[in-house]
JSON list of C-alpha atoms in Angstrom, two decimals:
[
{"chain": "A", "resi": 1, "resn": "UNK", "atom": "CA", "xyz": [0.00, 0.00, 0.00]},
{"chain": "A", "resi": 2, "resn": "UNK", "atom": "CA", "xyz": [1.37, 3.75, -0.91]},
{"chain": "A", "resi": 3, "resn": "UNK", "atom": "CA", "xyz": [0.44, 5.05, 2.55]},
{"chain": "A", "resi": 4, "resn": "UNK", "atom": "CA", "xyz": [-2.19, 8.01, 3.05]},
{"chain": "A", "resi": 5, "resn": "UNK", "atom": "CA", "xyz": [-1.46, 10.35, 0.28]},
{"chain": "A", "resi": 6, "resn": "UNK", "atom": "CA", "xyz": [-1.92, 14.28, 0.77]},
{"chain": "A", "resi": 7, "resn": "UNK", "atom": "CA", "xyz": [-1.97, 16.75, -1.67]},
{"chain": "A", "resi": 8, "resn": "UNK", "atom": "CA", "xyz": [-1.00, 19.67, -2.17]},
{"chain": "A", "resi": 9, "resn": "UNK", "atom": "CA", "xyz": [2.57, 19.16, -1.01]},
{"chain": "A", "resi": 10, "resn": "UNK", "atom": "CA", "xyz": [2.33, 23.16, -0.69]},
{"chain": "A", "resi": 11, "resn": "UNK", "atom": "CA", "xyz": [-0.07, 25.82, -1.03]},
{"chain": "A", "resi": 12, "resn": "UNK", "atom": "CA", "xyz": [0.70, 29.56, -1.26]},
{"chain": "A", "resi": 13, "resn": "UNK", "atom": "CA", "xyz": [-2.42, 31.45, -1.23]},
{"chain": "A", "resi": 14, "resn": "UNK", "atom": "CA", "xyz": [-3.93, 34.74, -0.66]},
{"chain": "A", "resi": 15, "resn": "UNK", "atom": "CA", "xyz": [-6.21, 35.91, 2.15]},
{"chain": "A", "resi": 16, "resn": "UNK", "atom": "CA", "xyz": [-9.90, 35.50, 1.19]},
{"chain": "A", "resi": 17, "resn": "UNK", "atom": "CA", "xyz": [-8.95, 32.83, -1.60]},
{"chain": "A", "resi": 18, "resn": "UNK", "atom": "CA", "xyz": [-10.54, 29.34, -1.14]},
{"chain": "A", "resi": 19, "resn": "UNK", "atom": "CA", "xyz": [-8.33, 26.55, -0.55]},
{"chain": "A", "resi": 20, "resn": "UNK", "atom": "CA", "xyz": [-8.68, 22.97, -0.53]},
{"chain": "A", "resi": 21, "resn": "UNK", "atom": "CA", "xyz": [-6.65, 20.39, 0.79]},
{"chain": "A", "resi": 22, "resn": "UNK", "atom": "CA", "xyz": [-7.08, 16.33, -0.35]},
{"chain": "A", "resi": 23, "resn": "UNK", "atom": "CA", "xyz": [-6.78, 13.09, 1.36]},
{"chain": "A", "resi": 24, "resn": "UNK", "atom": "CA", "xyz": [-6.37, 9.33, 0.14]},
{"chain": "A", "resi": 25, "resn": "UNK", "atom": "CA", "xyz": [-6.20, 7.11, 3.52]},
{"chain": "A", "resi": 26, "resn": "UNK", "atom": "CA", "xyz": [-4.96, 3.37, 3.18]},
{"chain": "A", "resi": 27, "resn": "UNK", "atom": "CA", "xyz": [-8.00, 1.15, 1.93]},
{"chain": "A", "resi": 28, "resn": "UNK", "atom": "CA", "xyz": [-9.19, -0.76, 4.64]},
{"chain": "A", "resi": 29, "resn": "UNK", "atom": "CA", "xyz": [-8.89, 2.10, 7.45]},
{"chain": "A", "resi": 30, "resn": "UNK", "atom": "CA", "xyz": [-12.47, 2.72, 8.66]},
{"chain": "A", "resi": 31, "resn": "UNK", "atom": "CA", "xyz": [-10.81, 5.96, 10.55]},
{"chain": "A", "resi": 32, "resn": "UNK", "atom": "CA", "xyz": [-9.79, 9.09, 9.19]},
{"chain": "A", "resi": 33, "resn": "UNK", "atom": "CA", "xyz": [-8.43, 11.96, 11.05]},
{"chain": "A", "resi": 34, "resn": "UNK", "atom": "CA", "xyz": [-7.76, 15.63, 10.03]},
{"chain": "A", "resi": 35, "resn": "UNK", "atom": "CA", "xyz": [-5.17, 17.50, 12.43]},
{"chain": "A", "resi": 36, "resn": "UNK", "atom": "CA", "xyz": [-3.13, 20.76, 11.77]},
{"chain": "A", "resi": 37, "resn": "UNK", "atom": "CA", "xyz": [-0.28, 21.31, 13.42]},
{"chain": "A", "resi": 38, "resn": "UNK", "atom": "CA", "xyz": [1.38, 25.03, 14.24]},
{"chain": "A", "resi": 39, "resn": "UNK", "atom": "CA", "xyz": [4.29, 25.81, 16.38]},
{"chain": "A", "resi": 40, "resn": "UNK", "atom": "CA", "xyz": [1.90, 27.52, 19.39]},
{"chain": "A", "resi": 41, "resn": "UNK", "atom": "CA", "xyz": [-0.78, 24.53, 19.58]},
{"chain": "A", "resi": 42, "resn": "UNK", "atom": "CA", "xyz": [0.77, 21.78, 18.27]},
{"chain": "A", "resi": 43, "resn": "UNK", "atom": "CA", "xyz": [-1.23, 19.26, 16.49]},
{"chain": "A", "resi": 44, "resn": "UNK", "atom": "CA", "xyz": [-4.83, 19.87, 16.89]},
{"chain": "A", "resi": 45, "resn": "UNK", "atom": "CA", "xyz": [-7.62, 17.61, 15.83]},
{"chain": "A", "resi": 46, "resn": "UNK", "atom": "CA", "xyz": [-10.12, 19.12, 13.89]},
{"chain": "A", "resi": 47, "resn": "UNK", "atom": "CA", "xyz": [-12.50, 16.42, 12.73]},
{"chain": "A", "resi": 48, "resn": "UNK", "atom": "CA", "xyz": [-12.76, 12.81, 12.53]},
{"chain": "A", "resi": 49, "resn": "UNK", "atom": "CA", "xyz": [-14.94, 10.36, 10.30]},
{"chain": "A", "resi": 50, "resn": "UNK", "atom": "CA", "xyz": [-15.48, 6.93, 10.97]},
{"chain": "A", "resi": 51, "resn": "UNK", "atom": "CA", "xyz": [-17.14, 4.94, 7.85]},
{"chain": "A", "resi": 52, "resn": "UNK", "atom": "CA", "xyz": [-16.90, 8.07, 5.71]},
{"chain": "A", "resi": 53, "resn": "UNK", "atom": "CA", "xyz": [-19.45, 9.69, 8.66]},
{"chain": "A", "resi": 54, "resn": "UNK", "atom": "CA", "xyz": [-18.01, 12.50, 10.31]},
{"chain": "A", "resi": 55, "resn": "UNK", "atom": "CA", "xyz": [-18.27, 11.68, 13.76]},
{"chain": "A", "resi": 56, "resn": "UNK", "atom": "CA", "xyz": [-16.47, 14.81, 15.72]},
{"chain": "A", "resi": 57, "resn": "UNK", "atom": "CA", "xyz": [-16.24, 18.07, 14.49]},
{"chain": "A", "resi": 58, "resn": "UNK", "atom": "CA", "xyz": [-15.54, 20.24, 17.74]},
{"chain": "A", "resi": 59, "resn": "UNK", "atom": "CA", "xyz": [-11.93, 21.17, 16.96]},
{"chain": "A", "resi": 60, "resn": "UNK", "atom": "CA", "xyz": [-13.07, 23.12, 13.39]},
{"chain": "A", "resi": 61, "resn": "UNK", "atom": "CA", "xyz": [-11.96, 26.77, 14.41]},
{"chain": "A", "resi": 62, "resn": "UNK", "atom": "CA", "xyz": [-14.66, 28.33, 12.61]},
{"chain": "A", "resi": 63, "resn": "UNK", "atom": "CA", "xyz": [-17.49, 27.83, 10.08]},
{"chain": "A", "resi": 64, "resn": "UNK", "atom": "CA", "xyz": [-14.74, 28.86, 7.15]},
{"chain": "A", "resi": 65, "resn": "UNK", "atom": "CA", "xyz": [-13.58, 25.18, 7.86]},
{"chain": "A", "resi": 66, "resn": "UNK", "atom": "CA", "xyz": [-15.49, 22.53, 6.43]},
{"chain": "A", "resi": 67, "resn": "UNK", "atom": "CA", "xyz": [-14.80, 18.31, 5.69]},
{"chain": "A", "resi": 68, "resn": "UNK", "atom": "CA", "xyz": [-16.31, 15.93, 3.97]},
{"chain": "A", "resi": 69, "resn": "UNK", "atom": "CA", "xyz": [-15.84, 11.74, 2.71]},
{"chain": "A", "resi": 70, "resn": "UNK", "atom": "CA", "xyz": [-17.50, 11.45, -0.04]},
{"chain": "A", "resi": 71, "resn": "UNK", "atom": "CA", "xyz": [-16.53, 7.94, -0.51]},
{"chain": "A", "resi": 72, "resn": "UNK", "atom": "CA", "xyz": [-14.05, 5.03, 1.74]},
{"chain": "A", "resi": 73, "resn": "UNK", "atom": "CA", "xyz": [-11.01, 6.37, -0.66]},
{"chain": "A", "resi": 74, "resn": "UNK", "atom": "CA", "xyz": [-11.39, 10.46, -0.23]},
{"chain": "A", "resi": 75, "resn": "UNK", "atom": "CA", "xyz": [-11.58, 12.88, 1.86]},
{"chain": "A", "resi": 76, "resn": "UNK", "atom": "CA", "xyz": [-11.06, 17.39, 1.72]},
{"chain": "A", "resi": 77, "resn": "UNK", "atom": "CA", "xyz": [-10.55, 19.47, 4.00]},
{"chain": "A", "resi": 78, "resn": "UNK", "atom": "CA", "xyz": [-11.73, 23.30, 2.93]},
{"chain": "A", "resi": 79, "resn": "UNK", "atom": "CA", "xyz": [-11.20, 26.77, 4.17]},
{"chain": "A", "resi": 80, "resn": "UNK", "atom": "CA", "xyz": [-12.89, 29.32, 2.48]},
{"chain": "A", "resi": 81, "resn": "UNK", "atom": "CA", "xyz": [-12.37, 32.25, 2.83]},
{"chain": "A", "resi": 82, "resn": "UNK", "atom": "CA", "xyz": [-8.48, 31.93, 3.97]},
{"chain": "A", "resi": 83, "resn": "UNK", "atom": "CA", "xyz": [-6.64, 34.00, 6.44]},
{"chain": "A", "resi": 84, "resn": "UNK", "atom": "CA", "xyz": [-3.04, 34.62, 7.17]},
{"chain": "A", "resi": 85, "resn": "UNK", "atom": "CA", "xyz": [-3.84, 33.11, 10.61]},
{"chain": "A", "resi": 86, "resn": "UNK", "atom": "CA", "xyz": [-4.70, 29.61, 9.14]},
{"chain": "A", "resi": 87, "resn": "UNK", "atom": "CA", "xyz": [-0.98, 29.05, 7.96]},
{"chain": "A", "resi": 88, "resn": "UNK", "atom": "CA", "xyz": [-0.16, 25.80, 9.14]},
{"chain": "A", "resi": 89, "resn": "UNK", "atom": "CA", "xyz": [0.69, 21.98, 8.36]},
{"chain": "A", "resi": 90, "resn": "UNK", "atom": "CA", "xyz": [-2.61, 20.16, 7.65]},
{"chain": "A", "resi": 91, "resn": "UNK", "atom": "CA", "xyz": [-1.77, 16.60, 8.47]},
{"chain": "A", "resi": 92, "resn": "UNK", "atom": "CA", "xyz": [-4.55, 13.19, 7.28]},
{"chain": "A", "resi": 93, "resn": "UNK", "atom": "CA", "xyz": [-4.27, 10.47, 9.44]},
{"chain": "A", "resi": 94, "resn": "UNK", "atom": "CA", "xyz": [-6.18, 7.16, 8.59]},
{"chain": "A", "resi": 95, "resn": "UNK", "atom": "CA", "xyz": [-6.25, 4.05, 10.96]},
{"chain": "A", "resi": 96, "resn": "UNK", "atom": "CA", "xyz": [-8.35, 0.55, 11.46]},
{"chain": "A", "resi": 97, "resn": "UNK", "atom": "CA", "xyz": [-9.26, 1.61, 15.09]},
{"chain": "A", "resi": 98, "resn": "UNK", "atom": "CA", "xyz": [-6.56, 0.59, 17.04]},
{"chain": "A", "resi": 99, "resn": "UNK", "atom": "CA", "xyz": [-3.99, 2.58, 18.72]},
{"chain": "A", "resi": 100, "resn": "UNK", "atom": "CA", "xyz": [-1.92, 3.30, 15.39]},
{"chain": "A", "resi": 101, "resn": "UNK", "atom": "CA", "xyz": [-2.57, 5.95, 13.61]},
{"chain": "A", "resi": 102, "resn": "UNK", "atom": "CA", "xyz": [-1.07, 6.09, 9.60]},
{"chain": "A", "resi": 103, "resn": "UNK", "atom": "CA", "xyz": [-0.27, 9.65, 8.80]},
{"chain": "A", "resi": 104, "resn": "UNK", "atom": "CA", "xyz": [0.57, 11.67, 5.53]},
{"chain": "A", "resi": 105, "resn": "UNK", "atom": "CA", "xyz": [2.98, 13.68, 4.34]},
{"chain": "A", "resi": 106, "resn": "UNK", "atom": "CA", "xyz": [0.98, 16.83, 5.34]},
{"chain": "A", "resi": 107, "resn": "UNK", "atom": "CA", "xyz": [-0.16, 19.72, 3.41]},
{"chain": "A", "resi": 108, "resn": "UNK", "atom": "CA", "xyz": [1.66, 22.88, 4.24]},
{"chain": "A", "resi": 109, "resn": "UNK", "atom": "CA", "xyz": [-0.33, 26.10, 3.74]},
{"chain": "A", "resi": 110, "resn": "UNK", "atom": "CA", "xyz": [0.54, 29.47, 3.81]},
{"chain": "A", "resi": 111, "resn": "UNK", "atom": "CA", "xyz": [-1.86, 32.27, 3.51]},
{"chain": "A", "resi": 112, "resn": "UNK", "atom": "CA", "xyz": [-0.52, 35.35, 2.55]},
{"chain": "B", "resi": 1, "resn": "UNK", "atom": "CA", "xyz": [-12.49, 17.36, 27.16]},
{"chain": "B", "resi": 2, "resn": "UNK", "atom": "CA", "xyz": [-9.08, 16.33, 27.31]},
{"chain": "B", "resi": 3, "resn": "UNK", "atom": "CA", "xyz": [-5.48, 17.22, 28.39]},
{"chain": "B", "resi": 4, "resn": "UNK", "atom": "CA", "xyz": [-2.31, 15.97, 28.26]},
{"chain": "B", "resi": 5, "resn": "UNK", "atom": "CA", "xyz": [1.07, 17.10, 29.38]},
{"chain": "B", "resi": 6, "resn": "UNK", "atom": "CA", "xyz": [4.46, 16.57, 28.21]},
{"chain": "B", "resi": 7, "resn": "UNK", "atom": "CA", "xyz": [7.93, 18.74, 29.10]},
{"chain": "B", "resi": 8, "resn": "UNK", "atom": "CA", "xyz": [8.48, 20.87, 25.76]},
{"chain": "B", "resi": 9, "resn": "UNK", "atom": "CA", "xyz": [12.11, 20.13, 25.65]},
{"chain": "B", "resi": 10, "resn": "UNK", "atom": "CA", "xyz": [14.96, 17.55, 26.70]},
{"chain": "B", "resi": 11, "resn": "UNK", "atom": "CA", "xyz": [18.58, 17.24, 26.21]},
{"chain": "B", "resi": 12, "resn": "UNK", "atom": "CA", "xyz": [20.25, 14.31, 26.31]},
{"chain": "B", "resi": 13, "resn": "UNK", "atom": "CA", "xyz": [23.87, 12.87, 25.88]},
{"chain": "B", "resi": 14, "resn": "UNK", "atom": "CA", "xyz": [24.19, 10.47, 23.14]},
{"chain": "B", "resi": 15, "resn": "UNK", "atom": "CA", "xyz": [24.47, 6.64, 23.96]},
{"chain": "B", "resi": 16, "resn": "UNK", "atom": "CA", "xyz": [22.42, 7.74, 26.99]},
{"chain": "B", "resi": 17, "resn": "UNK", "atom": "CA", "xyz": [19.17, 7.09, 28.39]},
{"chain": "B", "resi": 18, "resn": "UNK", "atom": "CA", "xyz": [16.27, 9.65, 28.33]},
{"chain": "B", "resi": 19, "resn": "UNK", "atom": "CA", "xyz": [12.72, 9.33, 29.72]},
{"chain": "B", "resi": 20, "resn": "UNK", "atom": "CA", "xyz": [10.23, 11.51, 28.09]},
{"chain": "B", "resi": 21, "resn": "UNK", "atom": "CA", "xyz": [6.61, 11.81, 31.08]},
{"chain": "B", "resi": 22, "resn": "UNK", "atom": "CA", "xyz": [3.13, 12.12, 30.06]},
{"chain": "B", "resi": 23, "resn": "UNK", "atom": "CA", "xyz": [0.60, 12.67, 31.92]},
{"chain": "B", "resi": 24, "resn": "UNK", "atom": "CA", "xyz": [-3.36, 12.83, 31.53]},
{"chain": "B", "resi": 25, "resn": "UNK", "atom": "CA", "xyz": [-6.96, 13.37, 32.11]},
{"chain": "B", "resi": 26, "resn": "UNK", "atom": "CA", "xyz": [-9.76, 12.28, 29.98]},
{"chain": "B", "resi": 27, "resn": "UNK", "atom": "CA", "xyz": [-12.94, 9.88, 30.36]},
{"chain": "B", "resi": 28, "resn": "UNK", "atom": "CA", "xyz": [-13.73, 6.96, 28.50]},
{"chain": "B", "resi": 29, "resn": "UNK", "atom": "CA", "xyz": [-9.67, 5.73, 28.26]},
{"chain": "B", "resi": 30, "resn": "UNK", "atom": "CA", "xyz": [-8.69, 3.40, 25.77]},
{"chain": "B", "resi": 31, "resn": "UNK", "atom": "CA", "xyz": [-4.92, 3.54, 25.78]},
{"chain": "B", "resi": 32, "resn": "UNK", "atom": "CA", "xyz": [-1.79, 6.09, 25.10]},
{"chain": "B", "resi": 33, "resn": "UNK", "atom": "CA", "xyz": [0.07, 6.00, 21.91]},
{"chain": "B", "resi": 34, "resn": "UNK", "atom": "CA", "xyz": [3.72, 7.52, 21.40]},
{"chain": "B", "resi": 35, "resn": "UNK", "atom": "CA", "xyz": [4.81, 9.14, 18.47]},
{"chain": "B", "resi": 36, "resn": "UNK", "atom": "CA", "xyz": [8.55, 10.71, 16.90]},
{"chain": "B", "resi": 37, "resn": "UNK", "atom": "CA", "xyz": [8.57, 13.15, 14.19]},
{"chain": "B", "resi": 38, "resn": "UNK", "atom": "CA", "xyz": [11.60, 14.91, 12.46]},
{"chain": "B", "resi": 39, "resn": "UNK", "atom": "CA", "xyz": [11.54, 18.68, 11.69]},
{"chain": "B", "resi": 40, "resn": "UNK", "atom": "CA", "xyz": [9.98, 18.54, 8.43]},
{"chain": "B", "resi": 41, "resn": "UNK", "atom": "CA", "xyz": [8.19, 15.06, 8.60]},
{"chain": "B", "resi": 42, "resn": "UNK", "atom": "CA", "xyz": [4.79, 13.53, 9.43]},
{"chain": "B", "resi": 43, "resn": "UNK", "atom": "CA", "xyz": [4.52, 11.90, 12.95]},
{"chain": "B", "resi": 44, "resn": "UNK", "atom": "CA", "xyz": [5.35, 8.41, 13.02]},
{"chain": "B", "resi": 45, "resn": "UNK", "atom": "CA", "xyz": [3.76, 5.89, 15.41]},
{"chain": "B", "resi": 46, "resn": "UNK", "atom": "CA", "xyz": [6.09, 4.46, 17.82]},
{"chain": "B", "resi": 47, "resn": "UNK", "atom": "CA", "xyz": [3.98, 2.82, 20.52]},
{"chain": "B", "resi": 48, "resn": "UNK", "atom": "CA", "xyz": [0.96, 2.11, 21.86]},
{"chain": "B", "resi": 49, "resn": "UNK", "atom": "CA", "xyz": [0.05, 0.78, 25.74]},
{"chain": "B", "resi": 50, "resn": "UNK", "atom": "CA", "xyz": [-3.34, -0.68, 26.71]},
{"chain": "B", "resi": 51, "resn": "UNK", "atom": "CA", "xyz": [-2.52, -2.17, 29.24]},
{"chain": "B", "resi": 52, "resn": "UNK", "atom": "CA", "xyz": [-0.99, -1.04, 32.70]},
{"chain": "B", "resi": 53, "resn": "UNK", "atom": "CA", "xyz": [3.02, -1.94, 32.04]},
{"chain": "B", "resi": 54, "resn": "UNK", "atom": "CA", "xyz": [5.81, -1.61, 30.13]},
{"chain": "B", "resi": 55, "resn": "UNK", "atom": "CA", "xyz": [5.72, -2.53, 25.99]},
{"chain": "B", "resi": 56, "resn": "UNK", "atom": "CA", "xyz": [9.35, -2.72, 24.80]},
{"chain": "B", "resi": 57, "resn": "UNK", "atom": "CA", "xyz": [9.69, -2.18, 21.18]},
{"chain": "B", "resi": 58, "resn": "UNK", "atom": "CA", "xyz": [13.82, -2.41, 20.42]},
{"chain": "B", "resi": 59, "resn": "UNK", "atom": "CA", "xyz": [15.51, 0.52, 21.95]},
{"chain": "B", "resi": 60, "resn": "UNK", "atom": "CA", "xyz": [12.21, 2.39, 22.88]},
{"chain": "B", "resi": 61, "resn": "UNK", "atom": "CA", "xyz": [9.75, 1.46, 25.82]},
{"chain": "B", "resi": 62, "resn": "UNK", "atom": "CA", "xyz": [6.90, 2.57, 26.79]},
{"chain": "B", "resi": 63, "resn": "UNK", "atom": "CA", "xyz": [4.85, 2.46, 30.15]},
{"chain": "B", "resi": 64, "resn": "UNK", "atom": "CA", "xyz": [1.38, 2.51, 31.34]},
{"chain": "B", "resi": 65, "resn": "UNK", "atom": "CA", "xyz": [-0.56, 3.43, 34.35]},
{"chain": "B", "resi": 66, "resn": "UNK", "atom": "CA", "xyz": [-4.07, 4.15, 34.06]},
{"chain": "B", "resi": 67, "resn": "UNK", "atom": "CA", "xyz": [-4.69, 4.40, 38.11]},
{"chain": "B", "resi": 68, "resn": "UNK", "atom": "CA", "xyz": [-2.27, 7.62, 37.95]},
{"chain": "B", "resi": 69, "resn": "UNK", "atom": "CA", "xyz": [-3.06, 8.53, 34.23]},
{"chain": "B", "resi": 70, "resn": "UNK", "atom": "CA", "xyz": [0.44, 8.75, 33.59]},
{"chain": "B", "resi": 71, "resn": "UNK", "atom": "CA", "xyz": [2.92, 7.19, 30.65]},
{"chain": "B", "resi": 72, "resn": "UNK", "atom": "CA", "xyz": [6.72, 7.57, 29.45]},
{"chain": "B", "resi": 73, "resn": "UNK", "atom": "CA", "xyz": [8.55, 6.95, 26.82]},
{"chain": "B", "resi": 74, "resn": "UNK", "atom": "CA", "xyz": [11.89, 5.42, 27.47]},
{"chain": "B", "resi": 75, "resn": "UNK", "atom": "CA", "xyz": [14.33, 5.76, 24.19]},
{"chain": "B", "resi": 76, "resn": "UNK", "atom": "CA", "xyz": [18.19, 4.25, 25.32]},
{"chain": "B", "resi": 77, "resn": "UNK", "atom": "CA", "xyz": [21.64, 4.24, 23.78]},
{"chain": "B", "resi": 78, "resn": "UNK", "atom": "CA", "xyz": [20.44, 7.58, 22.12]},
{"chain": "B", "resi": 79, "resn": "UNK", "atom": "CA", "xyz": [21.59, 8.11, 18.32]},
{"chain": "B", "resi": 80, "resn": "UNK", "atom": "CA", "xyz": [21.91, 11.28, 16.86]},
{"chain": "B", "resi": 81, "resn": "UNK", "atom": "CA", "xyz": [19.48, 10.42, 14.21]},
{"chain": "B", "resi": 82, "resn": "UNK", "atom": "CA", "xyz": [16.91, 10.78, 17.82]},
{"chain": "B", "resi": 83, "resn": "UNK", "atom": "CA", "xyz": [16.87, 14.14, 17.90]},
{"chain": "B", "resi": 84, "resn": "UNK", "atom": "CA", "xyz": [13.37, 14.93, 16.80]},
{"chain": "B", "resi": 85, "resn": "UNK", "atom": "CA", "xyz": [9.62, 15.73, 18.32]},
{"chain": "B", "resi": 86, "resn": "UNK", "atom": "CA", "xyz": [7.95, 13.14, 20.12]},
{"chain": "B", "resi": 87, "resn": "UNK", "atom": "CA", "xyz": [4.32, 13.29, 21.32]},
{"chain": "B", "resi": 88, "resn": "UNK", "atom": "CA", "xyz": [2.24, 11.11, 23.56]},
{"chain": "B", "resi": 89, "resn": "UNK", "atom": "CA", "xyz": [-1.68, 10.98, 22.34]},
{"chain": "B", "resi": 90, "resn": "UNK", "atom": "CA", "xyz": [-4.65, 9.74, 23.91]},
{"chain": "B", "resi": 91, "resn": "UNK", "atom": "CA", "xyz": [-7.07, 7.21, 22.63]},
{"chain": "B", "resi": 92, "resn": "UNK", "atom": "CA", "xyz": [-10.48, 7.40, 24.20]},
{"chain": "B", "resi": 93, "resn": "UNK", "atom": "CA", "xyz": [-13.78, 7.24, 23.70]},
{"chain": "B", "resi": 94, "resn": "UNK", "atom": "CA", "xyz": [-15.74, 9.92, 21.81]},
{"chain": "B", "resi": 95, "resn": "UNK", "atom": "CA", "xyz": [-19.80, 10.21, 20.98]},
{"chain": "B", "resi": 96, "resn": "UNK", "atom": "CA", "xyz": [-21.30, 7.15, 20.28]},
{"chain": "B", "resi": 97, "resn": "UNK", "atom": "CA", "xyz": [-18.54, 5.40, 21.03]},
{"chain": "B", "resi": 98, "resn": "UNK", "atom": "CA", "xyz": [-16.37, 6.05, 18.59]},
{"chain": "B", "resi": 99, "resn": "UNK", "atom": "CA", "xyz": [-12.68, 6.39, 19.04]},
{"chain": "B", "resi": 100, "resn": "UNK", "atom": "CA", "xyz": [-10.57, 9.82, 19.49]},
{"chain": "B", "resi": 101, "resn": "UNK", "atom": "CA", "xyz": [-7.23, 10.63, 18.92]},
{"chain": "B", "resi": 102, "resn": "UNK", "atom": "CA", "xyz": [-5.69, 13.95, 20.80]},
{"chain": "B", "resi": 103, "resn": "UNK", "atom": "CA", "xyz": [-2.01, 14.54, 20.66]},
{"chain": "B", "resi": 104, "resn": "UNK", "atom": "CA", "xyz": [0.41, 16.21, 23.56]},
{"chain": "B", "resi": 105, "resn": "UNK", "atom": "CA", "xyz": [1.96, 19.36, 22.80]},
{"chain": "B", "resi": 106, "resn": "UNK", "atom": "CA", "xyz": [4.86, 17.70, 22.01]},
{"chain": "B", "resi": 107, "resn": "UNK", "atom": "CA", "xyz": [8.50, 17.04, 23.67]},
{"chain": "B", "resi": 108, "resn": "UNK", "atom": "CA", "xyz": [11.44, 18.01, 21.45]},
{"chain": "B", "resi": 109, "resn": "UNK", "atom": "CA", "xyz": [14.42, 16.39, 22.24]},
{"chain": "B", "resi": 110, "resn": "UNK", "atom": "CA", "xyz": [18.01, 17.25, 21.22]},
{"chain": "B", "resi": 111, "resn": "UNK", "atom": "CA", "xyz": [20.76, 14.75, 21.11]},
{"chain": "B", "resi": 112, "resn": "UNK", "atom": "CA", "xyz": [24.07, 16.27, 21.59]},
{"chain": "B", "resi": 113, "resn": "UNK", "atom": "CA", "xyz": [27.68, 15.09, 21.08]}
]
């Protein structure tokens, strides 16, 4: 298996610009996490789906941020509109349920 | 909600030993989970206690006790290459009895000569 692929790698955007960030977990992982990590909070969780139903979404800053699973193999993560303030890594984690989580590369995202 | 809490930085001599504490406070516990990641990198999992007691994975160890809700990492004969980030994370129960991650702040430890 390739692992849980991320993309963008990067993303330079400008305030008020839309961006949107991609997920493929490993097949077979009925979890999938979204976290983003900055150097004052370290690595929060923002939502969580289990079975492509999003489960938790308590640690979503603000109704800019939105998820959704469309299907077992995909899942974005969207900010619209951006702010400078909302630089950070965007990590996808996806995991079977047990204590291991599987993460991804991140996304790092810098709005200017 | 939850909390955990991890010292934000350690030194330690390589070829040493260096113990890395957690400690926590949630509801609905299902185990703590230990994780290193480089500047640069994603966070990869290292280990993961259940179970009051140690787990010994090589030259890492991890311990358990839920009565104190309290964990450490153990990493010996330190290598350069362990200078990096390493975070403890709870698992617990969420709504409907699902299963939640959260992650420590994080412990970044430097290796020296």
């Amino acid at each position: 298996d390739a692992g849980v692929i991320q993309s963008p790698r990067h993303e330079v955007t400008e305030m008020g610009q839309e961006v949107t960030l991609r997920c493929k977990p490993i097949s077979g992982h009925d979890y999938l996490f979204w976290y983003r990590q900055t150097m004052m909070r370290g690595l929060e969780l923002l939502i969580y789906f289990n079975n492509n139903v999003p489960i938790d979404d308590s640690g979503m800053p603000e109704d800019r941020f939105s998820a959704k699973m469309p299907n077992a193999s995909f899942s974005t993560l969207k900010i619209q509109p951006s702010e400078p303030r909302d630089s950070a890594v965007y990590f996808c984690a996806s995991s079977p349920g047990g204590g291991e989580l599987f993460f991804g590369e991140g996304s790092r995202l810098t709005v200017l | 909600g939850q909390s955990l809490e991890q010292p934000s930085e350690v030194t330690a001599v390589e070829g040493a030993i260096v113990q890395i504490n957690c400690t926590y406070q949630t509801s609905g516990f299902y185990g703590l989970s230990w994780y290193q990641q480089h500047d640069g990198g994603a966070p990869t999992f290292l280990s993961y206690n259940g179970l009051d007691g140690l787990e010994e994975t090589g030259r890492f160890s991890s311990f358990l006790s839920r009565s104190d809700s309290y964990g450490y990492l153990l990493l010996q004969e330190l290598q350069m290459k362990d200078s990096a980030s390493y975070f403890c994370a709870v698992r617990d129960r969420s709504s409907g009895g699902y299963q939640k991650v959260t992650f420590g702040i994080g412990t970044k430890l430097q290796v020296i000569p």
